[in-house]
Amino acid sequence: MDTSQLLKGVLDLAVLAVLDTADGYGYEVVRALRTAGLSEVGDASVYGTLRRLYGAGFLTSYVVPSEEGPHRKYYAINEPGRARLQETTARWREFATTMEGLVGT
């Protein structure tokens, strides 16, 4: 099953959930999503989602200098982001329950 279309609808929730556990830079968030089982998530989709969530005021950012490579821009969830995460999680659970009722076990 091609899950790329499903991912588009839930990527905001997935990224906020990852950043709710720890701050992270772009590729770190990509790796966390893939490790969690979202193997089809694309780098560009995650970076775009991070920029959009930041622009919407759900994330803050800071730069960590590195002597071994380029500086890394870390993202952190803030209070509006946590409120968004709770709201989106509730909607996701309702949707998942509805779908489970439709497709059954």
Tab-separated table of C-alpha atoms in Angstrom:
chain	number	residue	atom	x	y	z
A	1	MET	CA	0.000	0.000	0.000
A	2	ASP	CA	1.312	3.426	-0.951
A	3	THR	CA	1.232	5.363	2.297
A	4	SER	CA	2.592	8.644	0.920
A	5	GLN	CA	-0.912	10.170	0.611
A	6	LEU	CA	-1.779	9.075	4.164
A	7	LEU	CA	1.440	10.612	5.448
A	8	LYS	CA	0.563	14.033	4.033
A	9	GLY	CA	-2.487	14.169	6.285
A	10	VAL	CA	-0.708	13.211	9.470
A	11	LEU	CA	2.815	14.576	9.085
A	12	ASP	CA	2.139	17.639	11.262
A	13	LEU	CA	0.965	15.353	14.075
A	14	ALA	CA	3.932	13.005	13.648
A	15	VAL	CA	6.504	15.828	13.671
A	16	LEU	CA	4.939	17.504	16.706
A	17	ALA	CA	4.892	14.145	18.517
A	18	VAL	CA	8.602	13.597	17.803
A	19	LEU	CA	9.510	17.094	19.021
A	20	ASP	CA	7.348	16.639	22.121
A	21	THR	CA	9.828	14.010	23.308
A	22	ALA	CA	12.999	16.006	22.537
A	23	ASP	CA	14.251	18.981	20.527
A	24	GLY	CA	15.726	17.985	17.185
A	25	TYR	CA	17.258	19.199	13.927
A	26	GLY	CA	15.760	18.344	10.560
A	27	TYR	CA	17.501	15.099	9.749
A	28	GLU	CA	17.174	13.931	13.361
A	29	VAL	CA	13.396	14.317	13.045
A	30	VAL	CA	13.463	12.407	9.733
A	31	ARG	CA	15.387	9.545	11.371
A	32	ALA	CA	13.019	9.445	14.365
A	33	LEU	CA	10.008	9.185	12.047
A	34	ARG	CA	11.631	6.421	10.003
A	35	THR	CA	12.688	4.545	13.122
A	36	ALA	CA	9.087	4.750	14.346
A	37	GLY	CA	7.955	2.988	11.166
A	38	LEU	CA	7.229	5.833	8.741
A	39	SER	CA	9.864	4.574	6.324
A	40	GLU	CA	8.366	6.369	3.316
A	41	VAL	CA	8.611	9.845	4.815
A	42	GLY	CA	10.666	12.137	2.594
A	43	ASP	CA	13.345	14.537	3.768
A	44	ALA	CA	11.810	17.460	1.852
A	45	SER	CA	8.370	16.798	3.333
A	46	VAL	CA	9.722	16.872	6.882
A	47	TYR	CA	11.837	19.998	6.327
A	48	GLY	CA	8.820	21.728	4.756
A	49	THR	CA	6.622	20.675	7.669
A	50	LEU	CA	9.163	22.005	10.176
A	51	ARG	CA	9.273	25.371	8.387
A	52	ARG	CA	5.476	25.553	8.183
A	53	LEU	CA	4.959	24.620	11.861
A	54	TYR	CA	7.609	27.166	12.830
A	55	GLY	CA	5.947	29.840	10.677
A	56	ALA	CA	2.578	29.048	12.275
A	57	GLY	CA	4.060	29.649	15.734
A	58	PHE	CA	3.986	26.035	16.962
A	59	LEU	CA	7.777	25.656	17.172
A	60	THR	CA	10.751	27.687	18.272
A	61	SER	CA	14.252	27.232	16.887
A	62	TYR	CA	17.850	27.779	17.867
A	63	VAL	CA	21.205	27.148	16.214
A	64	VAL	CA	23.865	24.872	17.678
A	65	PRO	CA	27.385	25.511	16.329
A	66	SER	CA	29.395	22.533	15.175
A	67	GLU	CA	33.141	22.231	14.667
A	68	GLU	CA	32.721	19.142	12.483
A	69	GLY	CA	30.211	20.470	9.960
A	70	PRO	CA	27.528	23.024	9.366
A	71	HIS	CA	25.681	24.522	12.293
A	72	ARG	CA	22.451	22.731	13.086
A	73	LYS	CA	19.089	24.417	13.459
A	74	TYR	CA	17.191	22.711	16.246
A	75	TYR	CA	13.425	22.902	16.602
A	76	ALA	CA	11.535	22.764	19.901
A	77	ILE	CA	7.808	22.512	20.522
A	78	ASN	CA	6.329	25.430	22.488
A	79	GLU	CA	3.034	25.852	24.376
A	80	PRO	CA	0.931	26.645	21.265
A	81	GLY	CA	2.557	23.598	19.644
A	82	ARG	CA	1.665	21.377	22.582
A	83	ALA	CA	-1.935	22.619	22.445
A	84	ARG	CA	-1.967	21.857	18.702
A	85	LEU	CA	-0.513	18.396	19.398
A	86	GLN	CA	-3.268	17.624	21.933
A	87	GLU	CA	-5.997	18.878	19.596
A	88	THR	CA	-4.650	16.959	16.604
A	89	THR	CA	-4.109	13.806	18.655
A	90	ALA	CA	-7.758	13.873	19.770
A	91	ARG	CA	-8.933	14.262	16.155
A	92	TRP	CA	-6.601	11.458	15.035
A	93	ARG	CA	-7.986	9.097	17.676
A	94	GLU	CA	-11.565	9.859	16.635
A	95	PHE	CA	-10.660	9.275	12.983
A	96	ALA	CA	-8.822	6.027	13.760
A	97	THR	CA	-11.775	4.760	15.785
A	98	THR	CA	-14.141	5.577	12.930
A	99	MET	CA	-11.918	3.798	10.405
A	100	GLU	CA	-11.547	0.792	12.693
A	101	GLY	CA	-15.341	0.590	12.843
A	102	LEU	CA	-15.541	0.702	9.063
A	103	VAL	CA	-12.878	-1.833	8.211
A	104	GLY	CA	-13.265	-3.965	11.346
A	105	THR	CA	-10.895	-6.634	12.452
